């Protein structure tokens, strides 16, 4: 049974009858549409001009795929969490094992092409420098192979990130719907309890939603940056191996550079964590001021009091923005 806030509303369904396929005459490109040429589907990041996005009409919208509808995704995530013992990352893998595996394979292919490029460059330089008469055909072949390696690396990396971003969008929408359902259900229970016991304090649902919003956003960022993390680690190891074995740089120098880089990174991370904690304190303080002001406005219906509360809200917002500019 569809809810009142389902993605398929009668208005959009009537307008989408003119464009059953993903993509329209004014916005024909879509990376998953069968009408899109294969070369655009292959290089959709490089040739994916969508035109004027501000002039989008209802007839230009295609139907949202079923696996991206937030209500269906939330139900599926709830079932996977129950099957995996309430462990989130196991549930995410259970939901999106195919796309995550495809993303890993594409990232490995992109990493292999990225490793091939400096080898081809080294061979071409040896061919030009060491040989007295280098053949133009061999140099052109090496240059063409280098171009194909870079292009293939970019295409595979683009598609790998597209797979992970789709998984992050699914998990993020499902977590948001689950969070809102829990908060609304908890608020309804608290309101019933407060009606029976008037002395019990009221739960601030907006503050709860804002606090949990950072959590599901962090989960989405972690999923999106998964391939980037381990491919960057593999690439760093390959680069270090090339520098040590091909160029001949002593490993002690590289070890010292790694320790220095790690110390600088740890200091930056510590400073960022402190700044983030201070920023959250400022946000919570502004929320408390806003809540207190609105509670006062509800209790006392006076214009002077409302002006005073508005001044307090503006002062809290000004302090927060000044603190944020100081961080930048």
Coordinates of N, CA and C in Angstrom, one line a residue, residues 5-13:
X5 N 3.2 10.1 0.7 CA 4.4 10.8 0.3 C 5.2 9.9 -0.7
X6 N 4.6 9.1 -1.4 CA 5.4 8.2 -2.3 C 5.9 9.0 -3.5
X7 N 7.0 8.5 -4.1 CA 7.6 9.2 -5.2 C 6.7 9.2 -6.4
X8 N 5.8 8.3 -6.6 CA 4.9 8.2 -7.8 C 3.6 8.9 -7.4
X9 N 3.5 10.2 -7.7 CA 2.3 11.0 -7.5 C 1.5 11.0 -8.8
X10 N 0.2 11.2 -8.8 CA -0.6 11.2 -10.1 C -0.1 12.2 -11.0
X11 N 0.3 13.4 -10.5 CA 0.7 14.5 -11.4 C 1.9 14.1 -12.2
X12 N 2.9 13.6 -11.5 CA 4.2 13.2 -12.2 C 3.9 12.0 -13.1
X13 N 3.1 11.1 -12.7 CA 2.8 9.9 -13.5 C 2.2 10.3 -14.8

